[in-house]
Short mmCIF file of C-alpha atoms in Angstrom, two decimals:
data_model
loop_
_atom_site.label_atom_id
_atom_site.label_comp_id
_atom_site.label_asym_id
_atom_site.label_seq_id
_atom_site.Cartn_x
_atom_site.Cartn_y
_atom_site.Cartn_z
CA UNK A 1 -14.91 -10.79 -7.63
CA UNK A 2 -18.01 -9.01 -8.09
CA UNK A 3 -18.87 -5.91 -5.77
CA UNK A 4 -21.95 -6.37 -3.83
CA UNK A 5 -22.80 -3.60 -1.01
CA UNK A 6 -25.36 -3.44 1.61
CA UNK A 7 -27.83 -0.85 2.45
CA UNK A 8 -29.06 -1.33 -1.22
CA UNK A 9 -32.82 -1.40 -0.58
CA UNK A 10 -35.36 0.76 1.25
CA UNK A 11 -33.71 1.68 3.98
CA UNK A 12 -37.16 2.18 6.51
CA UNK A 13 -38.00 -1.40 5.12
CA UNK A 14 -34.97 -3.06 5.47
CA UNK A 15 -34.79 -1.70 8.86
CA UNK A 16 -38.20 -3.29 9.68
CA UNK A 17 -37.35 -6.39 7.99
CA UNK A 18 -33.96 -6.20 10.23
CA UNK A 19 -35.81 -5.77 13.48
CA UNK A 20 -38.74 -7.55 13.03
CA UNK A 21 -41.00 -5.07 12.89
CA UNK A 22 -44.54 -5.20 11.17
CA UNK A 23 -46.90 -2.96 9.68
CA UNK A 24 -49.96 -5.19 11.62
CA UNK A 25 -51.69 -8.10 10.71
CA UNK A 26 -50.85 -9.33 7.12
CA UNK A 27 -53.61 -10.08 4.55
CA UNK A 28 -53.91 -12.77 2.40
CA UNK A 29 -52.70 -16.56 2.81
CA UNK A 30 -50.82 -17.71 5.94
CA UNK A 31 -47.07 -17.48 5.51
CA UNK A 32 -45.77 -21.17 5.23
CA UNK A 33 -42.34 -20.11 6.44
CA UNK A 34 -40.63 -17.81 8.89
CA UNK A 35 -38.28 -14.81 7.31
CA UNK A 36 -35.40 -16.47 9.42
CA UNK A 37 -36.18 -19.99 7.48
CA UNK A 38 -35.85 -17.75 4.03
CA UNK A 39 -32.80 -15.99 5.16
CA UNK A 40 -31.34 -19.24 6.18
CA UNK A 41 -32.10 -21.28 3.09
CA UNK A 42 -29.98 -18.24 1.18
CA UNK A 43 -27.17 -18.13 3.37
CA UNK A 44 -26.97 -21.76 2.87
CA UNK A 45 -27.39 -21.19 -0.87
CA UNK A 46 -24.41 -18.43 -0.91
CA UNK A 47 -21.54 -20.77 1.08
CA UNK A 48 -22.36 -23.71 -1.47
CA UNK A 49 -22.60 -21.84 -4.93
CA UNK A 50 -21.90 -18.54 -4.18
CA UNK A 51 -23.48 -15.02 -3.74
CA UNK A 52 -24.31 -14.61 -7.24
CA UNK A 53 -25.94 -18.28 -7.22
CA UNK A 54 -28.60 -15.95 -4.54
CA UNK A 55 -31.23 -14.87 -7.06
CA UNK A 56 -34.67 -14.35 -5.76
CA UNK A 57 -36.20 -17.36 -8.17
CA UNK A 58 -33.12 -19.72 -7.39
CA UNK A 59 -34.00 -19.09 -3.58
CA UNK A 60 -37.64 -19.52 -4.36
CA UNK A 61 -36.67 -23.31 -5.39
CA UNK A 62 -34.56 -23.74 -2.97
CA UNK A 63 -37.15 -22.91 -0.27
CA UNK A 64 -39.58 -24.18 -1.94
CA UNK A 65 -42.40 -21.87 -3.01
CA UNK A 66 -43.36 -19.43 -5.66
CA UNK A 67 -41.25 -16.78 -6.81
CA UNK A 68 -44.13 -14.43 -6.28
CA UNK A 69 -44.28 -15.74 -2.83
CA UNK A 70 -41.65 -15.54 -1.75
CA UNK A 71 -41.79 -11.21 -2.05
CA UNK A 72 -44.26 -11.00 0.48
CA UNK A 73 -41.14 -12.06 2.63
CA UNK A 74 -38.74 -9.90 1.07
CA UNK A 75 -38.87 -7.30 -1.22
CA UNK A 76 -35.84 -8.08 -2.92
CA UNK A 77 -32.35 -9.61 -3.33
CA UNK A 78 -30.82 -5.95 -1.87
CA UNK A 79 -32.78 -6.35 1.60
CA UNK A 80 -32.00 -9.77 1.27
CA UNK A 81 -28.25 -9.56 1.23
CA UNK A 82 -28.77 -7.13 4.65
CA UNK A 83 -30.80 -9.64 6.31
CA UNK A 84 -28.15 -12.41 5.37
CA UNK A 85 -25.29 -10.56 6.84
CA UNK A 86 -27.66 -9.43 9.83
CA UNK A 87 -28.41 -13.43 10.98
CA UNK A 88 -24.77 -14.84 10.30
CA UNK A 89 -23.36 -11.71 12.40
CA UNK A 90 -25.99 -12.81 15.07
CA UNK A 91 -24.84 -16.42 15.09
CA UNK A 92 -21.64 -15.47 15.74
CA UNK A 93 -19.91 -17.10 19.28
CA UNK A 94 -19.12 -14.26 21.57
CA UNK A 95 -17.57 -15.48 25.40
CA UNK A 96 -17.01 -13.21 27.83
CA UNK A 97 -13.15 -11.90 27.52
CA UNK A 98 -13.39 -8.73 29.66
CA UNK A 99 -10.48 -10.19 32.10
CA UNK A 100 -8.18 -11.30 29.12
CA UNK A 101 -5.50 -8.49 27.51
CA UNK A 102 -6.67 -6.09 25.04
CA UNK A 103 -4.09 -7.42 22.78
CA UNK A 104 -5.37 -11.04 23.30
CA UNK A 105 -9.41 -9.93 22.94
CA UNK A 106 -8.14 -7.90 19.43
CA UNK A 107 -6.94 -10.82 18.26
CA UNK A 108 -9.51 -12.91 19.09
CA UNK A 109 -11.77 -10.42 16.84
CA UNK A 110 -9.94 -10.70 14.30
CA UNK A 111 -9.85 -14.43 14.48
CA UNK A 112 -13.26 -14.58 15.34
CA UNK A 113 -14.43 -12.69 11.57
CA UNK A 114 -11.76 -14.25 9.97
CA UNK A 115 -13.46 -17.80 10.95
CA UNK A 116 -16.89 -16.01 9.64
CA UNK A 117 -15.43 -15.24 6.32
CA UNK A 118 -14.30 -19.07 5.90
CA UNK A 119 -17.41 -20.21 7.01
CA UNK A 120 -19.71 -17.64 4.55
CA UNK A 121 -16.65 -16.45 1.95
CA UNK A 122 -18.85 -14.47 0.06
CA UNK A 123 -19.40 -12.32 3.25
CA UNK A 124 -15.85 -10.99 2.71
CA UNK A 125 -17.39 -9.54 -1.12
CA UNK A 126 -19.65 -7.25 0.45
CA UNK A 127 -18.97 -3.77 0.64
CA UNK A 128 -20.20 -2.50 4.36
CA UNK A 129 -19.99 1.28 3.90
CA UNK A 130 -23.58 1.19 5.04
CA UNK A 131 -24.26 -1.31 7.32
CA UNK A 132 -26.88 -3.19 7.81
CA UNK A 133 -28.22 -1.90 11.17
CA UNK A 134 -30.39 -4.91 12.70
CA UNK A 135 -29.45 -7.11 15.70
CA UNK A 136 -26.72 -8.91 14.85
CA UNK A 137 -24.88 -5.71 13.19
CA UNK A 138 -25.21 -4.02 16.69
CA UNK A 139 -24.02 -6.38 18.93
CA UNK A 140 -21.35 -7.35 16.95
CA UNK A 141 -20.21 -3.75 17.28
CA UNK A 142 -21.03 -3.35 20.90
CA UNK A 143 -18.80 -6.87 21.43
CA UNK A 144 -16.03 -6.09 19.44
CA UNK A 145 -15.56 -2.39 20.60
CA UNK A 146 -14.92 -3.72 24.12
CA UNK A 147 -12.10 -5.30 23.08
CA UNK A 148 -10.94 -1.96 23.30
CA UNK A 149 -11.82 -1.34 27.36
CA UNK A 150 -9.07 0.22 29.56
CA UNK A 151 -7.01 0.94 26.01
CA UNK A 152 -7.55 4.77 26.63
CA UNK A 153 -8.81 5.55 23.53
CA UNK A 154 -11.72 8.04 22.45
CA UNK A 155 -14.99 6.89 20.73
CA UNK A 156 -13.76 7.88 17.70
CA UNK A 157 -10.31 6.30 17.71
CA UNK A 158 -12.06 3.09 19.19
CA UNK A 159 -14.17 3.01 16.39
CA UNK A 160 -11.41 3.79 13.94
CA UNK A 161 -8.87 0.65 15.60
CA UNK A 162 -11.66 -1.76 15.27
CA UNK A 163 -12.19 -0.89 11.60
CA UNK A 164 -8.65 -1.03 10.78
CA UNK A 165 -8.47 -4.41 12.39
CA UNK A 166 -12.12 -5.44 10.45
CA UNK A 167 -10.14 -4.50 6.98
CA UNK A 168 -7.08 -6.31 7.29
CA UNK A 169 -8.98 -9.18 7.91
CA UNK A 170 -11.51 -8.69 5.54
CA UNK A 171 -8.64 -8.01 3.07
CA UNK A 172 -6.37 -11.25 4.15
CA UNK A 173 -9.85 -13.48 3.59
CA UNK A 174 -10.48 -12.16 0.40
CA UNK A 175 -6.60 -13.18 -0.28
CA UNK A 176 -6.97 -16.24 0.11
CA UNK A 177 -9.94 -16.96 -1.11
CA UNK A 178 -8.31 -15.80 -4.26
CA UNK A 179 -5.48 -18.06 -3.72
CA UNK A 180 -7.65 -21.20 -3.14
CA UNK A 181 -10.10 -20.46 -5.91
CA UNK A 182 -6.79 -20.13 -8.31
CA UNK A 183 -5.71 -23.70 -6.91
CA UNK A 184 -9.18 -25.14 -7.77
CA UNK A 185 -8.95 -23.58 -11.37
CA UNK A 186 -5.35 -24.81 -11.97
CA UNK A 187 -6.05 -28.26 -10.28
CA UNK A 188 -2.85 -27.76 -8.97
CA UNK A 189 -0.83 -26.90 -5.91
CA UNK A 190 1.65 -23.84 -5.60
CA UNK A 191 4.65 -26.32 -5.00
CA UNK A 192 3.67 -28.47 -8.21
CA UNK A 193 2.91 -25.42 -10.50
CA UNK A 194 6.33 -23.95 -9.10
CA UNK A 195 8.23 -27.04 -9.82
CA UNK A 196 6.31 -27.43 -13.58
CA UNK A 197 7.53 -24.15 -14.44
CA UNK A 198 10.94 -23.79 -12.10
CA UNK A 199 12.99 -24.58 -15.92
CA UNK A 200 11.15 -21.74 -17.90
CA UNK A 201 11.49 -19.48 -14.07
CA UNK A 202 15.18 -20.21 -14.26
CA UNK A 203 15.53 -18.65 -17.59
CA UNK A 204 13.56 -15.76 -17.41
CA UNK A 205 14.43 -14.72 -14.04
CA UNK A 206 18.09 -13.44 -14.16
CA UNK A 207 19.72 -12.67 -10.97
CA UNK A 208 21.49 -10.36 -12.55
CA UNK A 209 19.07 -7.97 -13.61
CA UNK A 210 16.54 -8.69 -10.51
CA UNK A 211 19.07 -9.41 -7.66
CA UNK A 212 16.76 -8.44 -4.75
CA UNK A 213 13.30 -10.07 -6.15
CA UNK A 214 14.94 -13.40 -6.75
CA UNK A 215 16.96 -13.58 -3.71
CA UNK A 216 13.98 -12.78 -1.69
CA UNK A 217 11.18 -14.32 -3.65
CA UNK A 218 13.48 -17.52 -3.20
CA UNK A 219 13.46 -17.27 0.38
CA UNK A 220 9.98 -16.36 1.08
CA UNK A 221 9.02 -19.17 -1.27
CA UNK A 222 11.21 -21.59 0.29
CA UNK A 223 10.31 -20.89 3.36
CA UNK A 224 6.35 -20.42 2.45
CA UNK A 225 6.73 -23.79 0.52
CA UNK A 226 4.75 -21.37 -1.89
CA UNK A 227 4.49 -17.72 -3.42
CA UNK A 228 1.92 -16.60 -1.05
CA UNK A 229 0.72 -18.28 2.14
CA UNK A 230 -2.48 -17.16 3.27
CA UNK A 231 -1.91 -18.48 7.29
CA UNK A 232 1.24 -16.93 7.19
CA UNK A 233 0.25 -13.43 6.02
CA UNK A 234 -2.28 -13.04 8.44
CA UNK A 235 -0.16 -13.70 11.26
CA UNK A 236 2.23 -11.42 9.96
CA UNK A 237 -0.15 -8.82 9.50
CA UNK A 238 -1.90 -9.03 12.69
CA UNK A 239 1.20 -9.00 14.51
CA UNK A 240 2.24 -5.37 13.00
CA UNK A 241 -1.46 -4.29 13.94
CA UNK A 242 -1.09 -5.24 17.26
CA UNK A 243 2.33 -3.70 17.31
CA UNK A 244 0.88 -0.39 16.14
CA UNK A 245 -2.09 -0.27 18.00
CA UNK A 246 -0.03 -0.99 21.20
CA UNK A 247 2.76 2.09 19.94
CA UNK A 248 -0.77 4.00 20.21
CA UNK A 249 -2.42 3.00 23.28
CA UNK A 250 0.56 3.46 25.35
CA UNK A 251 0.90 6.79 24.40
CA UNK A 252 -1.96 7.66 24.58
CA UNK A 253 -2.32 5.83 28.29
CA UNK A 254 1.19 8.18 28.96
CA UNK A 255 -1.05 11.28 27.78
CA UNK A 256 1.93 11.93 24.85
CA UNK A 257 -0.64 10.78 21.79
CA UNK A 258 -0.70 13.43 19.27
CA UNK A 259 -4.26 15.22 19.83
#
């Protein structure tokens, strides 16, 4: 996969473009469309074909309008790809959850981005080590750090649980999104490429010189009815999260966390 990253453009415009803000009255001819209508059209654009699909003339076509019209909207495909992340973040379904668990609201984060990233899978490409700051960045952050409420935890070790819980499943999407793009390539499932190539496996793979891998790559395939199970490595993985984050909120609620 190729890396994209936000924060890319102009950071004062992209901010403006994030938040709506304008310099005063435009000059010129009368926009045809709204910036959410643009943004929209290449979100759209990205889930069917693909983030690289997203180039600023492809998007022109696609909305409908001149290439050179379509950068008085935008200056670019950078502040673009901030704006994109910006409105599907603010779509995102938030109930109220303040009288659930903590465990039970961290994972409904976690399930909650992980059903962003199969909705928009190329959101799961993007690098976020500076993130766009608009709307929909914000309250995701103030939502999903109050899944930490009555943990105990400082602002910093808040903000460093909910990250760790925002990479696994960023990680585990971009997994199997891997996995499902190599089953489109191959045209074929794990089970049939497995049982295509169980003669040539049997051959190659001698239990006596890999004793452990076999034995266990049997099992977990046996039992994974494939090599690698995306469903079944997220729960896995969650469930360790949860069962270190709750090794650290309890001592840290007992006052014997490491300072």
């Amino acid at each position: 996969m190729s890396e994209h990253r936000t924060g890319g453009g102009d950071p004062a415009h992209t901010l403006r473009l994030l938040w709506r803000q304008t310099d005063g009255p435009r000059r010129g001819p009368r926009q045809g469309r709204s910036l959410d209508e643009i943004v929209t059209v290449a979100i759209e654009l990205a889930d069917t074909e693909g983030l690289e699909s997203v180039t600023m003339r492809a998007l022109a076509q696609a909305v409908g309008v001149a290439p050179m019209t379509l950068y008085t909207y935008v200056p670019g495909k950078a502040e673009l790809l901030d704006l994109m992340l910006d409105l599907i973040y603010t779509n995102m379904e938030r109930p109220d959850r303040s009288g659930e668990p903590w465990q039970t609201r961290v994972a409904a984060v976690a399930a909650d981005n992980r059903s962003l990233f199969t909705a928009h899978p190329w959101a799961a490409e993007v690098a976020t080590g500076r993130p766009p700051l608009g709307p929909g960045q914000m309250t995701k952050y103030e939502y999903e750090l109050r899944a930490f409420d009555g943990t105990g935890l400082d602002d910093v070790t808040r903000d460093a649980a909910l990250t760790y819980v925002l990479d696994f499943v960023r990680a585990a999407a971009r997994s199997s999104a891997e996995a499902r793009s190599a089953q489109q390539e191959s045209a074929w499932t794990d089970e049939q490429w497995w049982t295509a190539n169980a003669p040539l496996l049997a051959q190659v793979l001698d239990e006596r010189r890999f004793p452990t891998a076999v034995r266990v790559g049997a099992a977990a395939g046996a039992a994974q009815n494939a090599a690698y199970n995306p469903d079944q490595a997220y729960e896995f993985g969650l469930a360790r999260i949860l069962d270190g984050l709750t090794t650290l909120i309890t001592a840290t609620l007992d006052g014997t966390a490491p300072t």
